[in-house]
Short mmCIF file of C-alpha atoms in Angstrom, two decimals:
data_model
loop_
_atom_site.label_atom_id
_atom_site.label_comp_id
_atom_site.label_asym_id
_atom_site.label_seq_id
_atom_site.Cartn_x
_atom_site.Cartn_y
_atom_site.Cartn_z
CA MET T 1 -32.90 0.34 -39.92
CA THR T 2 -32.44 3.84 -40.97
CA THR T 3 -28.64 4.70 -40.00
CA ALA T 4 -30.26 7.58 -37.82
CA THR T 5 -31.38 6.84 -34.35
CA LYS T 6 -33.52 8.92 -32.12
CA THR T 7 -31.69 9.38 -28.44
CA GLU T 8 -32.94 9.92 -24.93
CA GLY T 9 -31.98 13.20 -23.08
CA ARG T 10 -29.04 11.54 -21.11
CA GLY T 11 -27.47 10.33 -24.94
CA ARG T 12 -28.83 7.02 -24.53
CA THR T 13 -30.62 4.95 -27.82
CA ALA T 14 -34.43 5.42 -27.45
CA GLU T 15 -36.27 2.10 -26.49
CA ARG T 16 -38.54 1.69 -29.52
CA GLU T 17 -35.31 2.49 -32.02
CA LEU T 18 -33.61 -0.34 -29.47
CA ALA T 19 -36.43 -2.70 -30.00
CA GLU T 20 -36.09 -2.11 -33.71
CA LEU T 21 -32.81 -2.64 -33.82
CA GLN T 22 -32.88 -6.09 -31.83
CA ARG T 23 -35.79 -7.18 -34.24
CA GLU T 24 -33.70 -6.39 -37.11
CA HIS T 25 -30.41 -7.51 -35.98
CA GLY T 26 -30.83 -9.78 -33.09
CA GLY T 27 -31.21 -13.15 -35.03
CA PRO T 28 -28.15 -12.93 -37.32
CA LEU T 29 -26.04 -11.36 -34.42
CA LEU T 30 -26.97 -14.46 -32.47
CA CYS T 31 -25.87 -16.95 -34.95
CA PHE T 32 -22.70 -15.49 -35.83
CA LEU T 33 -21.96 -15.26 -31.83
CA LEU T 34 -23.13 -19.06 -31.40
CA ARG T 35 -20.35 -20.27 -34.08
CA LEU T 36 -17.80 -17.72 -32.13
CA CYS T 37 -18.95 -19.77 -28.67
CA ASP T 38 -18.48 -22.80 -30.05
CA GLY T 39 -22.58 -23.62 -30.12
CA ASP T 40 -22.94 -22.52 -26.43
CA ARG T 41 -26.61 -20.65 -26.72
CA GLN T 42 -26.59 -19.36 -23.00
CA ARG T 43 -23.00 -17.76 -23.69
CA ALA T 44 -23.93 -16.47 -27.05
CA GLU T 45 -27.21 -14.83 -25.70
CA ASP T 46 -25.39 -13.21 -22.62
CA LEU T 47 -23.13 -11.64 -25.80
CA VAL T 48 -25.99 -10.48 -27.63
CA GLN T 49 -27.65 -8.67 -24.49
CA GLU T 50 -24.18 -6.95 -24.03
CA THR T 51 -23.70 -6.14 -27.57
CA PHE T 52 -27.48 -4.29 -27.15
CA VAL T 53 -26.90 -2.63 -24.14
CA ARG T 54 -23.52 -1.05 -25.42
CA ALA T 55 -25.60 0.06 -28.97
CA TRP T 56 -28.07 1.98 -26.04
CA GLN T 57 -25.17 3.08 -23.87
CA HIS T 58 -23.58 4.51 -27.63
CA PRO T 59 -26.26 5.91 -29.43
CA GLU T 60 -23.55 7.92 -31.74
CA ALA T 61 -22.37 4.72 -33.11
CA LEU T 62 -25.37 3.83 -34.38
CA SER T 63 -26.02 7.25 -35.87
CA ALA T 64 -23.22 7.55 -38.11
CA ASP T 65 -23.67 7.76 -41.77
CA TYR T 66 -23.47 4.20 -42.57
CA ALA T 67 -25.72 2.04 -44.68
CA SER T 68 -26.36 -0.45 -41.89
CA VAL T 69 -25.56 -0.61 -38.18
CA ARG T 70 -24.97 -4.39 -38.24
CA PRO T 71 -21.28 -4.22 -39.09
CA TRP T 72 -21.14 -1.98 -35.98
CA LEU T 73 -23.01 -4.49 -33.79
CA PHE T 74 -20.94 -7.59 -35.24
CA THR T 75 -17.69 -5.88 -34.28
CA VAL T 76 -19.11 -5.14 -31.30
CA GLY T 77 -20.08 -8.98 -30.29
CA ARG T 78 -16.64 -10.51 -31.85
CA ARG T 79 -14.76 -8.02 -29.58
CA LEU T 80 -17.17 -9.38 -26.47
CA ALA T 81 -16.63 -13.08 -27.46
CA ILE T 82 -12.97 -12.46 -27.85
CA ASP T 83 -12.96 -10.51 -24.24
CA ALA T 84 -14.86 -13.34 -22.68
CA ARG T 85 -13.01 -16.36 -24.21
CA ARG T 86 -9.62 -14.41 -22.83
CA ALA T 87 -11.33 -14.07 -19.45
CA ARG T 88 -12.34 -18.05 -19.64
CA LEU T 89 -8.58 -19.23 -20.10
CA ALA T 90 -7.07 -17.08 -17.59
CA ARG T 91 -8.86 -18.83 -14.74
CA PRO T 92 -8.18 -22.65 -13.72
CA PRO T 93 -11.76 -24.73 -15.24
CA GLU T 94 -14.44 -24.95 -12.88
CA THR T 95 -15.55 -28.48 -11.68
CA GLY T 96 -18.45 -29.96 -10.52
CA GLY T 97 -18.70 -32.29 -7.53
CA ALA T 98 -20.27 -35.54 -9.84
CA VAL T 99 -17.07 -35.58 -11.67
CA LEU T 100 -14.78 -35.61 -8.46
CA ASP T 101 -17.18 -38.30 -6.58
CA SER T 102 -16.71 -40.61 -9.80
CA ALA T 103 -12.88 -40.24 -10.41
CA ARG T 104 -10.63 -43.01 -9.45
CA VAL T 105 -8.76 -41.95 -6.78
CA CYS T 106 -4.72 -42.44 -6.72
CA ALA T 107 -3.06 -42.56 -3.23
CA ASP T 108 0.06 -41.75 -4.97
CA HIS T 109 2.33 -42.14 -7.82
CA ALA T 110 3.46 -45.33 -6.96
CA GLU T 111 -0.28 -46.79 -7.20
CA ARG T 112 -0.66 -45.12 -10.63
CA SER T 113 2.91 -46.54 -11.65
CA ALA T 114 1.99 -50.21 -10.30
CA ALA T 115 -1.24 -49.77 -12.49
CA ALA T 116 0.40 -48.94 -15.48
CA LEU T 117 2.98 -51.76 -15.35
CA ASP T 118 -0.04 -54.11 -14.41
CA VAL T 119 -1.41 -52.69 -17.87
CA ARG T 120 1.42 -53.13 -19.98
CA GLU T 121 1.71 -56.30 -18.98
CA ALA T 122 -1.56 -57.32 -19.62
CA VAL T 123 -1.37 -55.80 -23.27
CA ALA T 124 1.49 -57.53 -23.93
CA THR T 125 -0.33 -60.87 -23.09
CA LEU T 126 -2.36 -59.97 -26.34
CA SER T 127 -2.18 -61.50 -29.95
CA PRO T 128 -0.12 -58.96 -32.38
CA GLU T 129 -3.47 -58.11 -34.06
CA HIS T 130 -5.39 -57.43 -30.71
CA ARG T 131 -2.53 -55.14 -29.75
CA ALA T 132 -2.38 -53.30 -32.79
CA VAL T 133 -6.20 -52.34 -32.39
CA LEU T 134 -5.98 -50.91 -29.04
CA LEU T 135 -2.88 -49.30 -29.89
CA GLU T 136 -4.52 -47.10 -32.55
CA VAL T 137 -8.19 -47.24 -31.09
CA TYR T 138 -7.15 -46.39 -27.29
CA PHE T 139 -3.76 -45.32 -27.13
CA ARG T 140 -3.30 -43.18 -30.39
CA GLY T 141 -7.29 -42.09 -29.91
CA ALA T 142 -7.99 -43.08 -33.70
CA SER T 143 -11.63 -43.67 -34.85
CA VAL T 144 -12.76 -47.01 -35.96
CA ALA T 145 -12.51 -46.09 -39.55
CA GLU T 146 -8.92 -44.31 -39.04
CA ALA T 147 -7.62 -47.49 -37.17
CA ALA T 148 -8.86 -49.69 -40.21
CA ALA T 149 -7.11 -47.45 -42.66
CA ALA T 150 -4.20 -47.55 -40.64
CA LEU T 151 -4.22 -51.12 -40.24
CA GLY T 152 -5.43 -52.47 -43.65
CA ILE T 153 -8.46 -53.91 -42.23
CA PRO T 154 -12.48 -53.81 -42.57
CA PRO T 155 -14.01 -51.74 -39.84
CA GLY T 156 -16.15 -54.29 -38.65
CA THR T 157 -12.66 -56.08 -37.79
CA VAL T 158 -11.24 -53.39 -35.81
CA LYS T 159 -14.17 -53.10 -33.92
CA SER T 160 -14.29 -56.87 -33.09
CA ARG T 161 -10.83 -57.10 -32.41
CA ALA T 162 -10.88 -54.07 -29.82
CA TYR T 163 -14.12 -55.71 -28.33
CA TYR T 164 -12.38 -59.09 -27.87
CA ALA T 165 -9.27 -57.43 -26.28
CA LEU T 166 -10.96 -55.48 -23.90
CA ARG T 167 -12.43 -58.62 -22.93
CA ALA T 168 -9.36 -60.54 -22.28
CA LEU T 169 -8.10 -57.73 -20.52
CA ARG T 170 -11.03 -57.83 -17.93
CA ARG T 171 -10.21 -61.11 -17.50
CA VAL T 172 -6.58 -60.41 -16.60
CA LEU T 173 -7.26 -57.42 -14.72
CA PRO T 174 -10.00 -58.22 -12.70
CA GLY T 175 -9.37 -54.78 -10.06
CA TYR T 176 -9.37 -52.42 -12.95
CA GLY T 177 -13.36 -53.41 -14.23
CA VAL T 178 -16.05 -50.74 -14.18
CA ASN T 179 -16.50 -49.74 -10.39
CA PRO T 180 -20.05 -51.49 -9.42
CA SER T 181 -20.78 -48.66 -7.17
CA VAL T 182 -20.44 -46.13 -9.45
CA PRO T 183 -23.90 -45.63 -11.39
CA ARG T 184 -23.54 -45.42 -15.14
#
């Protein structure tokens, strides 16, 4: 696109010029904003739209003596993405009803403490090899490959030991299994 843009009577970018701007720079701008939005396409598309609204409102920025308007568009889009992220982080996250319906309800801290003691006692009944695998995979959050490297055993052995350790825990802790009334 050329650097000069035509404006309507009230200082707005002409519709045809804005459509050309969208065709030329819309795709790369969307790709850029997708990365800033961690792949959230809807949020990125909203930011692209808002960026072009700003371009429509500020034709003077588009008629400056630059070789391309793309840097201006990317800067505006980046600033809008930063503002949107700050606004999202400033308020508590929203939760849906489905998450709350399937969540296990703990009446108080005493029930949670008792459950933790039950699990601790059950884990103590496992063999040291099974305990070590559960510690790595479930309590430290390591992947199978990371647990295998940390324990010095093959990944298949990690999977097998985790399976049999969980199976043993289900026998020892029958009340803590999957809730049959909650659909999977």
